[in-house]
N, CA, C and O atoms as a MOPAC input file, in Angstrom:
PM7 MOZYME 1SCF
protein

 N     23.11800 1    20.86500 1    14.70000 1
 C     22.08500 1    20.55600 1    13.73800 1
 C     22.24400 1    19.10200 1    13.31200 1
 O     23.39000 1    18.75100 1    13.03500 1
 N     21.18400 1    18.13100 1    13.21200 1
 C     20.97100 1    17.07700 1    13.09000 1
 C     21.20000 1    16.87200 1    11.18600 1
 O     21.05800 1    17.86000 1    10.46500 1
 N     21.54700 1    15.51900 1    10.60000 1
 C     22.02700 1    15.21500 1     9.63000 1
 C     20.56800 1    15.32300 1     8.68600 1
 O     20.39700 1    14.98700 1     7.51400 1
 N     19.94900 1    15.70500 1     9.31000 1
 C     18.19800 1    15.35300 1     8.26800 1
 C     18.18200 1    17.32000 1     7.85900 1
 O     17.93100 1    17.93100 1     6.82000 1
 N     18.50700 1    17.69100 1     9.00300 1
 C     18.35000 1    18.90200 1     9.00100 1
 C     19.21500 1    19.74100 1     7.87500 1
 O     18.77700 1    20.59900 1     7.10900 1
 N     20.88400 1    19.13700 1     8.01700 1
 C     21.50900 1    19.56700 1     7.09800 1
 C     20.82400 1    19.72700 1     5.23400 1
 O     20.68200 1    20.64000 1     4.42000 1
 N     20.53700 1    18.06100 1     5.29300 1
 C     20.19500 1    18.01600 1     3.63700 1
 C     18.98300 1    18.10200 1     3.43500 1
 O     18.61600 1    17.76000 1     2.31000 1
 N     17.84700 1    18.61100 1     4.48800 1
 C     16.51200 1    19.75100 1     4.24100 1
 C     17.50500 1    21.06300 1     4.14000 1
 O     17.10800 1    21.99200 1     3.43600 1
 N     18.08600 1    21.12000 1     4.44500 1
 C     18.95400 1    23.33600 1     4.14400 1
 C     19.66400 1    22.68100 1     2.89700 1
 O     19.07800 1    23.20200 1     1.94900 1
 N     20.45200 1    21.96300 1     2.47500 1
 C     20.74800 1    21.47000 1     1.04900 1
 C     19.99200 1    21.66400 1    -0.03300 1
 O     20.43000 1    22.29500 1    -0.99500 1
 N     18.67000 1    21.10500 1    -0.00800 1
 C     17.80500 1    20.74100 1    -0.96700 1
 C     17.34400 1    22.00200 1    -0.99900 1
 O     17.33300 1    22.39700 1    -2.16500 1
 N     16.82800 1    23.08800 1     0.01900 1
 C     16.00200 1    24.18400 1     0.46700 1
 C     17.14000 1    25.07500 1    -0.82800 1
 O     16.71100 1    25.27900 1    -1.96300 1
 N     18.30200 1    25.43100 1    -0.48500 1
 C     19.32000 1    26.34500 1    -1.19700 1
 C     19.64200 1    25.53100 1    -2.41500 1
 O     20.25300 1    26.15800 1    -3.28000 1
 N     19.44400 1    24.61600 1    -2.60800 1
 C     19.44900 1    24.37200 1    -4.25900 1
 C     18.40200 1    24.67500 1    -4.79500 1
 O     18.55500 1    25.53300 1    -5.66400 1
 N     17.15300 1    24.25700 1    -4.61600 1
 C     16.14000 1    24.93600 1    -5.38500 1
 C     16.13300 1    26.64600 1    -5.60900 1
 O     16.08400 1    27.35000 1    -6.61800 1
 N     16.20300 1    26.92300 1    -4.21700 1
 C     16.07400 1    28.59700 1    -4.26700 1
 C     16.95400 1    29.25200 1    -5.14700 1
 O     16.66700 1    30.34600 1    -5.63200 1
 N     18.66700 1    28.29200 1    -5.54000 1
 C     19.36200 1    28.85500 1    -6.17000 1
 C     18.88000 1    28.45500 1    -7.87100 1
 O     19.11300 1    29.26700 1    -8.76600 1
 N     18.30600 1    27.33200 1    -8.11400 1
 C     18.14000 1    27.24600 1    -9.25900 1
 C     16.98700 1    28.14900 1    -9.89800 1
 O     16.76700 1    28.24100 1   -11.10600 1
 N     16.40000 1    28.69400 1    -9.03800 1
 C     14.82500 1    29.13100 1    -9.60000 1
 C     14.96700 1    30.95400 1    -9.25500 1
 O     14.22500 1    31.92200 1    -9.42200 1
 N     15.84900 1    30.81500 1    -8.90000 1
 C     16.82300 1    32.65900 1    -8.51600 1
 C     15.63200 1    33.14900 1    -7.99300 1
 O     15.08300 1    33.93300 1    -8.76800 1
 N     14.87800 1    32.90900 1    -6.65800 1
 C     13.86800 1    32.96200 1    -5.70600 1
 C     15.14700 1    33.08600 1    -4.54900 1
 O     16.32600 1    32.73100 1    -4.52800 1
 N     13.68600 1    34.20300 1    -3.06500 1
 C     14.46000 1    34.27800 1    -2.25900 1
 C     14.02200 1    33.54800 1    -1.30000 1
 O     13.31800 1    32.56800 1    -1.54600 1
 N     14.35900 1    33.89500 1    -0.04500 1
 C     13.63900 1    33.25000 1     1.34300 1
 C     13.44400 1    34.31600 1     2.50700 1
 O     14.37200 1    35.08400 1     2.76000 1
 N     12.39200 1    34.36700 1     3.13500 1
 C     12.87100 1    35.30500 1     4.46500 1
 C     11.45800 1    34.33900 1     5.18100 1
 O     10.61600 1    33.63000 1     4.63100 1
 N     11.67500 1    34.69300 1     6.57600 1
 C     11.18900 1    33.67600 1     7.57300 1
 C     10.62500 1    34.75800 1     8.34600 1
 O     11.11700 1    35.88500 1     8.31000 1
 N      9.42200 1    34.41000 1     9.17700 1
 C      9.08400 1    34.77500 1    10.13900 1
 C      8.75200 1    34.17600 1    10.91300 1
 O      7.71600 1    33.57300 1    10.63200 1
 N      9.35900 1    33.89700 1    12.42600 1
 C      9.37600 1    32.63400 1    13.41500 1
 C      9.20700 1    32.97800 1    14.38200 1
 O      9.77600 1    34.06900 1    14.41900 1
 N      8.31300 1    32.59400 1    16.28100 1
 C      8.08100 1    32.86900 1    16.84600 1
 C      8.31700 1    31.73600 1    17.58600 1
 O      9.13100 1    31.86300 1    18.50000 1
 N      7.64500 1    30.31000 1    17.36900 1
 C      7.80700 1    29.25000 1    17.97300 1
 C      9.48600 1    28.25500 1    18.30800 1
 O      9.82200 1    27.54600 1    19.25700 1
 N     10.20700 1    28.66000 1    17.01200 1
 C     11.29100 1    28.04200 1    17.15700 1
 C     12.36900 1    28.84400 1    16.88200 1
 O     13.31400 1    28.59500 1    16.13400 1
 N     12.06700 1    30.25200 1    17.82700 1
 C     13.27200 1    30.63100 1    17.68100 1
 C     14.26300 1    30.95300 1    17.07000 1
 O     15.33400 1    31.16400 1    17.63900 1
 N     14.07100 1    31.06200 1    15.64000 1
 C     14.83400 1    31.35900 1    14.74700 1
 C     15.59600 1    30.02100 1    14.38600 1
 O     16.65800 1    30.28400 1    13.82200 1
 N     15.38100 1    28.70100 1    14.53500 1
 C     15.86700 1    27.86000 1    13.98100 1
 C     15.67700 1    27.41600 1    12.36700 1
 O     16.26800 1    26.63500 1    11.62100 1
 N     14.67900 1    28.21700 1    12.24800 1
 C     14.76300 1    27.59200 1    10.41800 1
 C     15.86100 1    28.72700 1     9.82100 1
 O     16.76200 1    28.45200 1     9.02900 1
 N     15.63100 1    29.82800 1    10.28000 1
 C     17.23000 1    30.28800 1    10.09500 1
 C     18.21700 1    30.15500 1    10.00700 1
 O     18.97300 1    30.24400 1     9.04000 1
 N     18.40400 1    29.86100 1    11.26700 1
 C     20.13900 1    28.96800 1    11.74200 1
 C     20.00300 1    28.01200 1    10.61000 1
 O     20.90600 1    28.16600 1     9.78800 1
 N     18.99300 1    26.89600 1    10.25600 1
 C     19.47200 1    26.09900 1     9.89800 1
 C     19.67000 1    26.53000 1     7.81800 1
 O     20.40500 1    25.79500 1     7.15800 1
 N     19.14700 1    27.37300 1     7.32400 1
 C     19.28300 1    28.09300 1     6.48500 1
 C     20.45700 1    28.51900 1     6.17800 1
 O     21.09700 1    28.18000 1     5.18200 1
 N     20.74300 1    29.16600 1     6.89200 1
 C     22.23800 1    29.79900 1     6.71900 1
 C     23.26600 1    29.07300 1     6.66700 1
 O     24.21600 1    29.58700 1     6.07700 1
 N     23.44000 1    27.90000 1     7.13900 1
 C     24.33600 1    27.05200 1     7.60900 1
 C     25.14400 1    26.78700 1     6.27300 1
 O     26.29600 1    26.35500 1     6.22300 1
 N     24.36100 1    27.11200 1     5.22800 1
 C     25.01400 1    26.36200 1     3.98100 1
 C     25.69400 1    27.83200 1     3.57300 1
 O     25.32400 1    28.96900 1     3.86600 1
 N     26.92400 1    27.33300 1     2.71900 1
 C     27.56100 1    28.82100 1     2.30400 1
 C     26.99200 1    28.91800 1     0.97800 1
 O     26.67600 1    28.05900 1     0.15500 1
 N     26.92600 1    30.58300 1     0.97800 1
 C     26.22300 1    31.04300 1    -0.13300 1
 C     24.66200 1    31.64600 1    -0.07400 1
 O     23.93800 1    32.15000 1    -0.93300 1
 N     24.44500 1    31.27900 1     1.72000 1
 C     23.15100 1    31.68900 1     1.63600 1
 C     22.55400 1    33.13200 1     1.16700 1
 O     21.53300 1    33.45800 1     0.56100 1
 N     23.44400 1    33.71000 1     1.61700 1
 C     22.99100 1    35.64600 1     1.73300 1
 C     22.85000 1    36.04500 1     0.03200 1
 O     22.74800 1    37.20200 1    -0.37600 1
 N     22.86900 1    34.82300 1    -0.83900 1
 C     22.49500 1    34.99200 1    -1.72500 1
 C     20.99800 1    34.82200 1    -2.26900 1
 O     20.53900 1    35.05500 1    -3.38700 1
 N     20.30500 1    34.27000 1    -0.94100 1
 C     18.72300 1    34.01900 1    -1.11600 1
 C     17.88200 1    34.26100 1     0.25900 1
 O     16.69300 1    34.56200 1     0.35900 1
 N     18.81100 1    34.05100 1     1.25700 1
 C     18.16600 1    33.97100 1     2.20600 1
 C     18.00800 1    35.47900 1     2.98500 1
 O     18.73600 1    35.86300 1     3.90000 1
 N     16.94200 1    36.18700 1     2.42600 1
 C     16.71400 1    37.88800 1     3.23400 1
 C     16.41000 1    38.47600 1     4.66000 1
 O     16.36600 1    39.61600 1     5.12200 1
 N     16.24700 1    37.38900 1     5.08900 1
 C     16.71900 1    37.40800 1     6.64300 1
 C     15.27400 1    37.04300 1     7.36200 1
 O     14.29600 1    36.72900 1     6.68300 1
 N     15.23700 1    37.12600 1     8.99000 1
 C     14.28000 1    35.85900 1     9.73500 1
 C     13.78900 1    37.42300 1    10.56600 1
 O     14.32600 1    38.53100 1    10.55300 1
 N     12.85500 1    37.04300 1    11.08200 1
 C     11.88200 1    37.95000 1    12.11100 1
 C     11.31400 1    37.17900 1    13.31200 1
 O     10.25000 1    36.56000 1    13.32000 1
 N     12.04400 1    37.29000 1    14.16100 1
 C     12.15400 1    36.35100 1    15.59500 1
 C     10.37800 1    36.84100 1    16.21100 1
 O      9.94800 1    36.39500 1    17.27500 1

């Protein structure tokens, strides 16, 4: 994962954590990469409800 990518999943899991909102994805084109890149941060499974390939 590219360095832009990291601190878009940074910024993405700070908001979600400040506003106690969740996330779940549904992706077809990329494969589940907004996932991957979601998760990457620890602490996600605290917002992030999972992806639908």
């Amino acid at each position: 994962m590219d360095f832009e990518s990291k601190i878009t999943s940074r910024e993405i899991s700070q908001l979600l954590w400040e506003r106690e909102e969740t996330l779940g994805t549904a992706e077809s084109c990329t494969g589940g990469r907004i996932a991957e890149a979601i998760i990457s941060i620890p602490g996600a499974s605290k917002y992030f409800k999972g992806g639908e390939p």
